[in-house]
PDB file of C-alpha atoms in Angstrom:
ATOM      1  CA  MET A  12       0.162  -0.381   0.040  1.00 52.00           C
ATOM      2  CA  ALA A  13       1.633   2.809  -1.054  1.00 57.00           C
ATOM      3  CA  ALA A  14       0.888   7.081  -0.277  1.00 55.00           C
ATOM      4  CA  GLY A  15       2.290  10.363  -0.918  1.00 52.00           C
ATOM      5  CA  CYS A  16       2.229  14.221   0.245  1.00 59.00           C
ATOM      6  CA  CYS A  17       4.766  17.045  -0.541  1.00 49.00           C
ATOM      7  CA  GLY A  18       4.380  20.968  -1.834  1.00 43.00           C
ATOM      8  CA  VAL A  19       1.631  22.450  -3.473  1.00 44.00           C
ATOM      9  CA  LYS A  20       0.727  26.288  -5.287  1.00 40.00           C
ATOM     10  CA  LYS A  21      -1.425  28.995  -2.825  1.00 41.00           C
ATOM     11  CA  GLN A  22      -4.616  28.376  -4.103  1.00 44.00           C
ATOM     12  CA  LYS A  23      -7.243  29.126  -3.559  1.00 43.00           C
ATOM     13  CA  LEU A  24     -10.031  27.521  -1.457  1.00 46.00           C
ATOM     14  CA  SER A  25     -13.188  27.484  -1.400  1.00 45.00           C
ATOM     15  CA  SER A  26     -16.322  25.573  -0.532  1.00 47.00           C
ATOM     16  CA  SER A  27     -17.684  25.104  -3.376  1.00 46.00           C
ATOM     17  CA  PRO A  28     -17.106  22.804  -6.166  1.00 44.00           C
ATOM     18  CA  PRO A  29     -14.170  24.623  -8.154  1.00 41.00           C
ATOM     19  CA  SER A  30     -15.924  25.235 -11.404  1.00 40.00           C
ATOM     20  CA  GLY A  31     -14.714  22.737 -14.847  1.00 37.00           C
ATOM     21  CA  SER A  32     -13.140  20.980 -11.860  1.00 36.00           C
ATOM     22  CA  GLY A  33     -10.895  18.430 -13.946  1.00 35.00           C
ATOM     23  CA  GLY A  34      -9.304  17.317 -10.975  1.00 34.00           C
ATOM     24  CA  GLY A  35      -9.036  14.152  -8.988  1.00 35.00           C
ATOM     25  CA  GLY A  36     -13.008  11.322  -9.022  1.00 35.00           C
ATOM     26  CA  GLY A  37     -12.545   7.802  -9.955  1.00 33.00           C
ATOM     27  CA  ALA A  38     -10.169   4.885  -9.176  1.00 33.00           C
ATOM     28  CA  SER A  39      -7.594   5.651 -11.191  1.00 32.00           C
ATOM     29  CA  SER A  40      -4.269   4.223  -9.632  1.00 32.00           C
ATOM     30  CA  SER A  41      -1.243   6.902 -10.784  1.00 32.00           C
ATOM     31  CA  SER A  42      -2.293  10.363  -8.665  1.00 32.00           C
ATOM     32  CA  HIS A  43      -1.495  13.672 -11.094  1.00 31.00           C
ATOM     33  CA  CYS A  44      -0.378  17.687 -10.508  1.00 32.00           C
ATOM     34  CA  SER A  45      -2.134  20.802 -12.021  1.00 30.00           C
ATOM     35  CA  GLY A  46       1.443  22.876 -12.762  1.00 31.00           C
ATOM     36  CA  GLU A  47       4.518  22.109 -11.688  1.00 32.00           C
ATOM     37  CA  SER A  48       4.312  21.961  -8.185  1.00 32.00           C
ATOM     38  CA  GLN A  49       0.104  21.580  -7.380  1.00 33.00           C
ATOM     39  CA  CYS A  50      -0.510  18.457  -6.334  1.00 33.00           C
ATOM     40  CA  ARG A  51      -4.791  17.554  -8.694  1.00 29.00           C
ATOM     41  CA  ALA A  52      -7.617  15.021  -6.837  1.00 29.00           C
ATOM     42  CA  GLY A  53      -6.931  12.321  -5.262  1.00 30.00           C
ATOM     43  CA  GLU A  54      -6.871   9.196  -7.799  1.00 29.00           C
ATOM     44  CA  LEU A  55      -5.324   6.821  -5.797  1.00 30.00           C
ATOM     45  CA  GLY A  56      -6.018   4.217  -4.200  1.00 29.00           C
ATOM     46  CA  LEU A  57      -5.122   3.115  -0.657  1.00 32.00           C
ATOM     47  CA  GLY A  58      -4.743  -0.468  -1.556  1.00 32.00           C
ATOM     48  CA  GLY A  59      -4.112  -2.605  -4.428  1.00 32.00           C
ATOM     49  CA  ALA A  60      -1.003  -4.507  -5.160  1.00 33.00           C
ATOM     50  CA  GLY A  61       1.660  -1.228  -6.445  1.00 37.00           C
ATOM     51  CA  THR A  62      -0.528   1.958  -5.344  1.00 38.00           C
ATOM     52  CA  ARG A  63       1.393   5.088  -4.760  1.00 46.00           C
ATOM     53  CA  LEU A  64       0.368   8.328  -3.713  1.00 50.00           C
ATOM     54  CA  ASN A  65       2.557  11.267  -5.658  1.00 42.00           C
ATOM     55  CA  GLY A  66       3.441  14.171  -3.781  1.00 38.00           C
ATOM     56  CA  LEU A  67       3.192  16.242  -0.840  1.00 45.00           C
ATOM     57  CA  GLY A  68      -0.152  16.854  -1.743  1.00 44.00           C
ATOM     58  CA  GLY A  69      -0.452  14.259  -2.825  1.00 40.00           C
ATOM     59  CA  LEU A  70      -3.556  11.875  -2.750  1.00 37.00           C
ATOM     60  CA  THR A  71      -5.522   8.332  -2.565  1.00 36.00           C
ATOM     61  CA  GLY A  72      -8.144   7.667  -3.854  1.00 36.00           C
ATOM     62  CA  GLY A  73     -10.169   5.022  -2.033  1.00 35.00           C
ATOM     63  CA  GLY A  74     -11.727   3.282  -4.337  1.00 34.00           C
ATOM     64  CA  SER A  75     -12.865   0.205  -4.177  1.00 31.00           C
ATOM     65  CA  GLY A  76      -9.690  -1.107  -4.760  1.00 30.00           C
ATOM     66  CA  SER A  77      -8.583  -5.151  -3.130  1.00 27.00           C
ATOM     67  CA  GLY A  78      -7.375  -4.904   0.023  1.00 26.00           C
ATOM     68  CA  CYS A  79      -7.924  -1.083   0.715  1.00 25.00           C
ATOM     69  CA  THR A  80      -7.287  -0.310   4.334  1.00 25.00           C
ATOM     70  CA  LEU A  81      -7.737   3.074   6.503  1.00 28.00           C
ATOM     71  CA  SER A  82      -6.025   1.552   8.974  1.00 29.00           C
ATOM     72  CA  PRO A  83      -2.101   2.622   9.868  1.00 33.00           C
ATOM     73  CA  PRO A  84       0.463   0.504   9.641  1.00 31.00           C
ATOM     74  CA  GLN A  85       1.643  -1.775  12.704  1.00 29.00           C
ATOM     75  CA  GLY A  86       4.670  -1.291  14.984  1.00 28.00           C
ATOM     76  CA  CYS A  87       4.859   2.087  13.250  1.00 27.00           C
ATOM     77  CA  GLY A  88       7.474   3.602  16.649  1.00 29.00           C
ATOM     78  CA  GLY A  89       7.907   7.440  17.783  1.00 29.00           C
ATOM     79  CA  GLY A  90      10.861  10.067  17.144  1.00 29.00           C
ATOM     80  CA  VAL A  91      11.728  12.790  18.962  1.00 25.00           C
ATOM     81  CA  GLY A  92      11.987  16.436  18.532  1.00 25.00           C
ATOM     82  CA  THR A  93       9.661  19.404  19.132  1.00 23.00           C
ATOM     83  CA  LEU A  94       7.062  20.095  16.765  1.00 24.00           C
ATOM     84  CA  LEU A  95      10.075  21.341  13.735  1.00 28.00           C
ATOM     85  CA  SER A  96      13.293  20.747  15.935  1.00 27.00           C
ATOM     86  CA  THR A  97      16.523  19.866  14.694  1.00 27.00           C
ATOM     87  CA  PRO A  98      17.824  17.563  17.776  1.00 28.00           C
ATOM     88  CA  ALA A  99      21.249  17.895  18.165  1.00 28.00           C
ATOM     89  CA  ALA A 100      20.744  14.463  18.018  1.00 29.00           C
ATOM     90  CA  ALA A 101      20.704  14.830  14.970  1.00 31.00           C
ATOM     91  CA  THR A 102      22.488  16.973  13.627  1.00 31.00           C
ATOM     92  CA  SER A 103      25.499  16.495  14.367  1.00 31.00           C
ATOM     93  CA  SER A 104      27.626  14.105  12.230  1.00 35.00           C
ATOM     94  CA  SER A 105      24.773  15.589   9.945  1.00 39.00           C
ATOM     95  CA  PRO A 106      26.335  18.278   7.170  1.00 41.00           C
ATOM     96  CA  SER A 107      25.810  22.281   8.334  1.00 38.00           C
ATOM     97  CA  SER A 108      22.871  22.990   5.854  1.00 46.00           C
ATOM     98  CA  SER A 109      21.344  19.775   5.806  1.00 59.00           C
ATOM     99  CA  SER A 110      17.593  20.200   7.179  1.00 68.00           C
ATOM    100  CA  ALA A 111      16.269  17.999  10.303  1.00 70.00           C
ATOM    101  CA  ALA A 112      12.547  18.195  11.012  1.00 73.00           C
ATOM    102  CA  SER A 113      10.520  16.129  13.867  1.00 70.00           C
ATOM    103  CA  SER A 114       6.784  16.438  14.432  1.00 66.00           C
ATOM    104  CA  SER A 115       6.954  13.957  16.631  1.00 58.00           C
ATOM    105  CA  SER A 116       6.291  13.744  20.399  1.00 53.00           C
ATOM    106  CA  PRO A 117       9.654  15.146  22.817  1.00 48.00           C
ATOM    107  CA  GLY A 118      11.389  13.220  25.180  1.00 53.00           C
ATOM    108  CA  SER A 119      10.523   9.472  23.165  1.00 56.00           C
ATOM    109  CA  ARG A 120      13.659   8.754  22.099  1.00 64.00           C
ATOM    110  CA  LYS A 121      16.300   9.338  19.060  1.00 84.00           C
ATOM    111  CA  MET A 122      14.996  10.376  16.144  1.00 91.00           C
ATOM    112  CA  VAL A 123      16.139   7.612  13.314  1.00 96.00           C
ATOM    113  CA  VAL A 124      15.855   9.543  10.679  1.00 97.00           C
ATOM    114  CA  SER A 125      19.283  10.789   8.559  1.00 96.00           C
ATOM    115  CA  ALA A 126      21.689  12.324   7.095  1.00 95.00           C
ATOM    116  CA  GLU A 127      23.045   9.347   5.413  1.00 95.00           C
ATOM    117  CA  MET A 128      19.715   8.327   4.712  1.00 97.00           C
ATOM    118  CA  CYS A 129      18.907  10.984   1.786  1.00 97.00           C
ATOM    119  CA  CYS A 130      23.047  10.665   1.527  1.00 95.00           C
ATOM    120  CA  PHE A 131      22.469   6.784   0.283  1.00 96.00           C
ATOM    121  CA  CYS A 132      19.278   7.810  -1.621  1.00 97.00           C
ATOM    122  CA  PHE A 133      21.578   9.735  -3.483  1.00 97.00           C
ATOM    123  CA  ASP A 134      24.227   7.091  -4.033  1.00 95.00           C
ATOM    124  CA  VAL A 135      20.616   4.749  -5.597  1.00 97.00           C
ATOM    125  CA  LEU A 136      20.269   7.777  -8.151  1.00 97.00           C
ATOM    126  CA  TYR A 137      23.872   8.371  -9.208  1.00 96.00           C
ATOM    127  CA  CYS A 138      24.462   4.779 -10.282  1.00 95.00           C
ATOM    128  CA  HIS A 139      20.994   4.827 -12.704  1.00 96.00           C
ATOM    129  CA  LEU A 140      21.974   6.938 -14.122  1.00 96.00           C
ATOM    130  CA  TYR A 141      24.810   6.523 -14.672  1.00 95.00           C
ATOM    131  CA  GLY A 142      24.880   2.405 -14.630  1.00 94.00           C
ATOM    132  CA  TYR A 143      27.126   1.998 -11.468  1.00 93.00           C
ATOM    133  CA  GLN A 144      26.220  -1.196  -9.630  1.00 91.00           C
ATOM    134  CA  GLN A 145      23.719  -0.760  -6.358  1.00 89.00           C
ATOM    135  CA  PRO A 146      25.387   0.783  -3.517  1.00 91.00           C
ATOM    136  CA  ARG A 147      25.446  -2.508  -0.981  1.00 87.00           C
ATOM    137  CA  THR A 148      24.319  -2.338   2.432  1.00 91.00           C
ATOM    138  CA  PRO A 149      24.209   1.029   4.466  1.00 93.00           C
ATOM    139  CA  ARG A 150      24.666   0.707   8.140  1.00 92.00           C
ATOM    140  CA  PHE A 151      22.468   2.831   9.360  1.00 96.00           C
ATOM    141  CA  THR A 152      19.082   0.996  10.668  1.00 96.00           C
ATOM    142  CA  ASN A 153      16.087  -1.460   8.877  1.00 97.00           C
ATOM    143  CA  GLU A 154      13.602  -1.124  10.960  1.00 97.00           C
ATOM    144  CA  PRO A 155      10.490  -1.028   8.825  1.00 97.00           C
ATOM    145  CA  TYR A 156       8.899   2.559   8.576  1.00 97.00           C
ATOM    146  CA  PRO A 157       6.198   4.072   6.112  1.00 97.00           C
ATOM    147  CA  LEU A 158       8.211   6.769   4.307  1.00 96.00           C
ATOM    148  CA  PHE A 159       8.069   9.074   1.837  1.00 94.00           C
ATOM    149  CA  VAL A 160      11.844   9.930  -0.684  1.00 96.00           C
ATOM    150  CA  THR A 161      11.092  13.734  -2.412  1.00 95.00           C
ATOM    151  CA  TRP A 162      12.771  15.214  -4.778  1.00 97.00           C
ATOM    152  CA  LYS A 163      12.638  18.978  -5.374  1.00 96.00           C
ATOM    153  CA  ILE A 164      14.909  20.938  -7.814  1.00 97.00           C
ATOM    154  CA  GLY A 165      16.491  24.886  -8.175  1.00 97.00           C
ATOM    155  CA  ARG A 166      17.113  27.747  -5.693  1.00 94.00           C
ATOM    156  CA  ASP A 167      12.806  27.292  -5.729  1.00 94.00           C
ATOM    157  CA  LYS A 168      13.297  24.027  -5.140  1.00 94.00           C
ATOM    158  CA  ARG A 169      10.208  23.353  -7.426  1.00 93.00           C
ATOM    159  CA  LEU A 170       9.412  20.060  -6.844  1.00 92.00           C
ATOM    160  CA  ARG A 171      10.597  17.053  -8.971  1.00 96.00           C
ATOM    161  CA  GLY A 172       8.685  14.293  -7.120  1.00 94.00           C
ATOM    162  CA  CYS A 173       6.853  12.238  -4.519  1.00 90.00           C
ATOM    163  CA  ILE A 174       6.285   9.004  -3.994  1.00 91.00           C
ATOM    164  CA  GLY A 175       5.744   6.749  -0.654  1.00 91.00           C
ATOM    165  CA  THR A 176       4.271   4.455   0.665  1.00 93.00           C
ATOM    166  CA  PHE A 177       1.313   3.827   3.817  1.00 92.00           C
ATOM    167  CA  SER A 178       2.709  -0.005   4.157  1.00 95.00           C
ATOM    168  CA  ALA A 179       5.908   0.137   6.480  1.00 97.00           C
ATOM    169  CA  MET A 180       8.557  -1.087   4.857  1.00 98.00           C
ATOM    170  CA  ASN A 181      12.162  -2.345   6.351  1.00 98.00           C
ATOM    171  CA  LEU A 182      14.362   1.337   5.644  1.00 98.00           C
ATOM    172  CA  HIS A 183      17.005  -0.540   3.440  1.00 97.00           C
ATOM    173  CA  SER A 184      15.525  -2.474   0.707  1.00 97.00           C
ATOM    174  CA  GLY A 185      12.028   0.134   1.171  1.00 98.00           C
ATOM    175  CA  LEU A 186      14.531   3.795   0.896  1.00 98.00           C
ATOM    176  CA  ARG A 187      16.454   2.381  -2.686  1.00 97.00           C
ATOM    177  CA  GLU A 188      13.257   1.676  -3.810  1.00 98.00           C
ATOM    178  CA  TYR A 189      10.907   4.406  -3.653  1.00 98.00           C
ATOM    179  CA  THR A 190      14.425   6.165  -4.141  1.00 98.00           C
ATOM    180  CA  LEU A 191      13.614   5.144  -8.057  1.00 98.00           C
ATOM    181  CA  THR A 192       9.825   5.425  -7.795  1.00 98.00           C
ATOM    182  CA  SER A 193      10.043   8.869  -7.174  1.00 97.00           C
ATOM    183  CA  ALA A 194      12.459  10.423  -9.125  1.00 98.00           C
ATOM    184  CA  LEU A 195      11.934   8.178 -12.134  1.00 98.00           C
ATOM    185  CA  LYS A 196       7.991   7.360 -12.452  1.00 96.00           C
ATOM    186  CA  ASP A 197       6.162   9.914 -10.792  1.00 93.00           C
ATOM    187  CA  SER A 198       4.109  10.549 -13.728  1.00 89.00           C
ATOM    188  CA  ARG A 199       2.756  14.072 -13.592  1.00 88.00           C
ATOM    189  CA  PHE A 200       6.633  15.202 -14.036  1.00 96.00           C
ATOM    190  CA  PRO A 201       9.631  13.149 -17.052  1.00 97.00           C
ATOM    191  CA  PRO A 202      12.402  10.877 -15.631  1.00 98.00           C
ATOM    192  CA  MET A 203      15.344  12.345 -14.406  1.00 97.00           C
ATOM    193  CA  THR A 204      17.862  12.817 -16.132  1.00 97.00           C
ATOM    194  CA  ARG A 205      22.253  13.224 -14.369  1.00 96.00           C
ATOM    195  CA  ASP A 206      21.836  17.428 -15.546  1.00 96.00           C
ATOM    196  CA  GLU A 207      19.759  17.913 -12.654  1.00 97.00           C
ATOM    197  CA  LEU A 208      21.394  15.620  -9.937  1.00 97.00           C
ATOM    198  CA  PRO A 209      23.513  19.081  -9.109  1.00 96.00           C
ATOM    199  CA  ARG A 210      20.466  21.146  -9.324  1.00 97.00           C
ATOM    200  CA  LEU A 211      18.899  18.355  -6.583  1.00 98.00           C
ATOM    201  CA  PHE A 212      17.877  18.494  -2.756  1.00 98.00           C
ATOM    202  CA  CYS A 213      16.581  15.615  -0.514  1.00 98.00           C
ATOM    203  CA  SER A 214      14.013  14.782   1.721  1.00 97.00           C
ATOM    204  CA  VAL A 215      13.958  11.481   3.286  1.00 97.00           C
ATOM    205  CA  SER A 216      10.438  11.041   5.162  1.00 96.00           C
ATOM    206  CA  LEU A 217       9.788   8.445   8.205  1.00 97.00           C
ATOM    207  CA  LEU A 218       5.937   9.018   9.207  1.00 96.00           C
ATOM    208  CA  THR A 219       5.412   7.393  12.627  1.00 95.00           C
ATOM    209  CA  ASN A 220       2.383   7.680  15.415  1.00 95.00           C
ATOM    210  CA  PHE A 221      -0.216   7.287  13.520  1.00 96.00           C
ATOM    211  CA  GLU A 222      -3.825   7.617  15.845  1.00 97.00           C
ATOM    212  CA  ASP A 223      -7.429   7.594  14.816  1.00 97.00           C
ATOM    213  CA  VAL A 224      -9.053  10.495  16.028  1.00 96.00           C
ATOM    214  CA  CYS A 225     -13.160  11.216  16.578  1.00 94.00           C
ATOM    215  CA  ASP A 226     -13.315  14.150  15.293  1.00 96.00           C
ATOM    216  CA  TYR A 227     -11.534  16.244  12.235  1.00 96.00           C
ATOM    217  CA  LEU A 228     -10.447  19.300  13.800  1.00 97.00           C
ATOM    218  CA  ASP A 229      -8.243  17.245  16.020  1.00 97.00           C
ATOM    219  CA  TRP A 230      -4.809  17.363  14.756  1.00 98.00           C
ATOM    220  CA  GLU A 231      -1.872  20.754  15.175  1.00 97.00           C
ATOM    221  CA  VAL A 232      -0.986  22.791  11.884  1.00 96.00           C
ATOM    222  CA  GLY A 233       2.559  21.591  11.673  1.00 95.00           C
ATOM    223  CA  VAL A 234       3.201  18.595  13.879  1.00 96.00           C
ATOM    224  CA  HIS A 235       0.423  16.174  11.819  1.00 97.00           C
ATOM    225  CA  GLY A 236       0.721  14.902   9.134  1.00 96.00           C
ATOM    226  CA  ILE A 237      -3.458  14.210   8.133  1.00 96.00           C
ATOM    227  CA  ARG A 238      -5.173  11.420   6.508  1.00 94.00           C
ATOM    228  CA  ILE A 239      -8.887  11.433   5.547  1.00 96.00           C
ATOM    229  CA  GLU A 240     -11.282   8.563   4.618  1.00 96.00           C
ATOM    230  CA  PHE A 241     -14.917  10.113   2.991  1.00 97.00           C
ATOM    231  CA  ILE A 242     -17.606   8.728   1.447  1.00 96.00           C
ATOM    232  CA  ASN A 243     -18.043  11.163  -2.277  1.00 94.00           C
ATOM    233  CA  GLU A 244     -21.663  11.798  -4.365  1.00 92.00           C
ATOM    234  CA  LYS A 245     -21.634   9.299  -6.002  1.00 92.00           C
ATOM    235  CA  GLY A 246     -21.104   6.715  -2.737  1.00 94.00           C
ATOM    236  CA  SER A 247     -17.875   5.479  -3.146  1.00 94.00           C
ATOM    237  CA  LYS A 248     -14.753   5.805  -1.000  1.00 96.00           C
ATOM    238  CA  ARG A 249     -11.958   8.032  -1.330  1.00 95.00           C
ATOM    239  CA  THR A 250      -8.688   9.305   0.539  1.00 90.00           C
ATOM    240  CA  ALA A 251      -6.607  11.694   0.919  1.00 89.00           C
ATOM    241  CA  THR A 252      -2.941  12.400   2.849  1.00 87.00           C
ATOM    242  CA  TYR A 253      -1.050  15.323   3.583  1.00 91.00           C
ATOM    243  CA  LEU A 254       1.876  15.453   5.449  1.00 90.00           C
ATOM    244  CA  PRO A 255       3.174  17.564   8.474  1.00 93.00           C
ATOM    245  CA  GLU A 256       5.116  19.935   6.817  1.00 90.00           C
ATOM    246  CA  VAL A 257       2.244  20.907   3.774  1.00 90.00           C
ATOM    247  CA  ALA A 258      -0.503  22.782   5.523  1.00 95.00           C
ATOM    248  CA  LYS A 259       1.270  24.788   7.738  1.00 94.00           C
ATOM    249  CA  GLU A 260       3.637  25.740   4.406  1.00 90.00           C
ATOM    250  CA  GLN A 261       0.473  26.632   2.146  1.00 92.00           C
ATOM    251  CA  GLY A 262      -0.189  29.619   5.834  1.00 96.00           C
ATOM    252  CA  TRP A 263      -3.942  26.875   5.717  1.00 97.00           C
ATOM    253  CA  ASP A 264      -6.206  26.567   9.141  1.00 97.00           C
ATOM    254  CA  HIS A 265      -7.431  23.211   9.917  1.00 97.00           C
ATOM    255  CA  ILE A 266     -10.648  23.480   7.809  1.00 97.00           C
ATOM    256  CA  GLN A 267      -8.630  25.166   4.642  1.00 97.00           C
ATOM    257  CA  THR A 268      -6.520  22.237   5.228  1.00 97.00           C
ATOM    258  CA  ILE A 269      -9.486  20.040   5.348  1.00 98.00           C
ATOM    259  CA  ASP A 270     -11.431  21.339   2.305  1.00 97.00           C
ATOM    260  CA  SER A 271      -8.944  21.420  -0.002  1.00 95.00           C
ATOM    261  CA  LEU A 272      -8.238  17.730   1.084  1.00 94.00           C
ATOM    262  CA  LEU A 273     -11.530  16.954  -0.191  1.00 96.00           C
ATOM    263  CA  ARG A 274     -11.424  18.204  -2.983  1.00 94.00           C
ATOM    264  CA  LYS A 275      -7.427  16.650  -3.995  1.00 86.00           C
ATOM    265  CA  GLY A 276      -9.597  13.107  -3.392  1.00 91.00           C
ATOM    266  CA  GLY A 277     -12.101  13.678  -5.668  1.00 93.00           C
ATOM    267  CA  TYR A 278     -15.678  14.997  -3.706  1.00 95.00           C
ATOM    268  CA  LYS A 279     -17.298  17.759  -5.711  1.00 94.00           C
ATOM    269  CA  ALA A 280     -19.905  18.668  -3.872  1.00 95.00           C
ATOM    270  CA  PRO A 281     -20.514  22.067  -1.833  1.00 95.00           C
ATOM    271  CA  ILE A 282     -18.690  21.516   1.425  1.00 96.00           C
ATOM    272  CA  THR A 283     -21.194  21.799   4.178  1.00 96.00           C
ATOM    273  CA  ASN A 284     -20.105  22.072   8.348  1.00 96.00           C
ATOM    274  CA  GLU A 285     -22.324  19.271   8.401  1.00 96.00           C
ATOM    275  CA  PHE A 286     -19.710  16.624   5.437  1.00 97.00           C
ATOM    276  CA  ARG A 287     -16.817  17.584   7.475  1.00 97.00           C
ATOM    277  CA  LYS A 288     -17.887  16.029  10.458  1.00 96.00           C
ATOM    278  CA  THR A 289     -18.707  12.643   7.818  1.00 96.00           C
ATOM    279  CA  ILE A 290     -14.722  12.251   7.501  1.00 97.00           C
ATOM    280  CA  LYS A 291     -12.618   9.732   9.466  1.00 97.00           C
ATOM    281  CA  LEU A 292      -9.506  11.569  10.133  1.00 97.00           C
ATOM    282  CA  THR A 293      -5.720   9.410  11.269  1.00 96.00           C
ATOM    283  CA  ARG A 294      -3.476  11.977  12.076  1.00 97.00           C
ATOM    284  CA  TYR A 295       0.194  11.368  12.092  1.00 97.00           C
ATOM    285  CA  ARG A 296       3.304  11.927  13.170  1.00 96.00           C
ATOM    286  CA  SER A 297       6.552  12.508  10.584  1.00 95.00           C
ATOM    287  CA  GLU A 298      10.714  12.880  10.971  1.00 96.00           C
ATOM    288  CA  LYS A 299      12.165  14.158   7.796  1.00 96.00           C
ATOM    289  CA  MET A 300      15.484  14.660   6.469  1.00 97.00           C
ATOM    290  CA  THR A 301      16.644  17.238   3.956  1.00 97.00           C
ATOM    291  CA  LEU A 302      20.446  17.207   2.041  1.00 97.00           C
ATOM    292  CA  SER A 303      20.766  19.128  -1.549  1.00 97.00           C
ATOM    293  CA  TYR A 304      23.516  17.510  -3.449  1.00 96.00           C
ATOM    294  CA  ALA A 305      26.802  19.729  -2.399  1.00 95.00           C
ATOM    295  CA  GLU A 306      25.865  18.926   0.938  1.00 96.00           C
ATOM    296  CA  TYR A 307      25.743  14.934  -0.436  1.00 95.00           C
ATOM    297  CA  LEU A 308      28.813  15.230  -2.225  1.00 93.00           C
ATOM    298  CA  ALA A 309      30.540  16.639   0.798  1.00 91.00           C
ATOM    299  CA  HIS A 310      29.662  14.076   2.885  1.00 89.00           C
ATOM    300  CA  ARG A 311      30.593  11.138   0.326  1.00 85.00           C
ATOM    301  CA  GLN A 312      34.686  13.042   0.316  1.00 82.00           C
ATOM    302  CA  HIS A 313      34.586  11.921   3.934  1.00 73.00           C
ATOM    303  CA  HIS A 314      33.238   8.769   4.873  1.00 66.00           C
ATOM    304  CA  HIS A 315      33.190   7.470   0.728  1.00 58.00           C
ATOM    305  CA  PHE A 316      33.283   3.844   0.735  1.00 47.00           C
ATOM    306  CA  GLN A 317      31.956   4.393   4.268  1.00 50.00           C
ATOM    307  CA  ASN A 318      28.660   2.661   3.249  1.00 47.00           C
ATOM    308  CA  GLY A 319      29.790  -0.013   0.512  1.00 50.00           C
ATOM    309  CA  ILE A 320      29.821   2.716  -2.163  1.00 50.00           C
ATOM    310  CA  GLY A 321      31.715   1.312  -5.285  1.00 51.00           C
ATOM    311  CA  HIS A 322      31.638   4.158  -7.846  1.00 55.00           C
ATOM    312  CA  PRO A 323      33.897   7.241  -8.071  1.00 59.00           C
ATOM    313  CA  LEU A 324      32.200   9.630  -6.140  1.00 61.00           C
ATOM    314  CA  PRO A 325      31.073  12.672  -9.042  1.00 57.00           C
ATOM    315  CA  PRO A 326      33.689  14.825  -9.582  1.00 44.00           C
ATOM    316  CA  TYR A 327      32.137  18.735  -7.767  1.00 36.00           C
ATOM    317  CA  ASN A 328      33.302  20.418 -12.512  1.00 32.00           C
ATOM    318  CA  HIS A 329      31.604  17.077 -13.907  1.00 33.00           C
ATOM    319  CA  TYR A 330      28.793  19.519 -14.433  1.00 32.00           C
ATOM    320  CA  SER A 331      30.669  22.782 -14.775  1.00 27.00           C
TER     321      SER A 331
END
């Protein structure tokens, strides 16, 4: 069961159905965006083998796919840190400008996500694009987590690909798989090329602390990611999700976020408060690490072969 969530453009939100809305609806197994970073309606099924969710605003079309389940993955574990904080334990060994963030409750345990995970994702993509043998097993933990790999590009960090899964996967195989899936198979974008590598940013998000709540407002902007399930006007079950950072980055409140998810999930009828109360909502937290390509190079210069890398490091002037 795969899932997705990625940054979206600022958009006007309304409780009325959008005119000429083409996004969402149906039971398609892939999600698209209108424009480079604005995710369209939820066209992804949380059930069904091989189904993926695209984008940080990526959504799921629940539909009636076989194996569809909305129960949170078991054994997800917790994280540490405060609201989008950068705990020293998570960044002390990371490049100086890399970014670590946690939306997990403080005091539970050390953060799991690390800069080495982002480096491993860059290793996998680099080896694929240049035809090298894939890197060997990394040294970081192989515990199972729901995860997302997000690629952004350029100084303005435009979305370039984002696909993940709500099913807990062992990190070694999960990051390897979703590195290439998000870079090469996000249907909203063409496959990545070698020329884009120096401008890339890689983010790894590990999802934790899934909780079903009774009130659709029982979550905190900037702290929780949310996944909603609802019945659309045709009587079909649909789902949609946003990672914890999306609502805060867009400047949305609870109602705006919920309404955006409903539209992305393909709900076209007017949105009333009574309908919002019928939503089934699961909240979750995440640990996130972001690394630029330049930071990846610097990190690898100091730790070459430490992670079983058998390919030459890309020279700094390779893309100049």
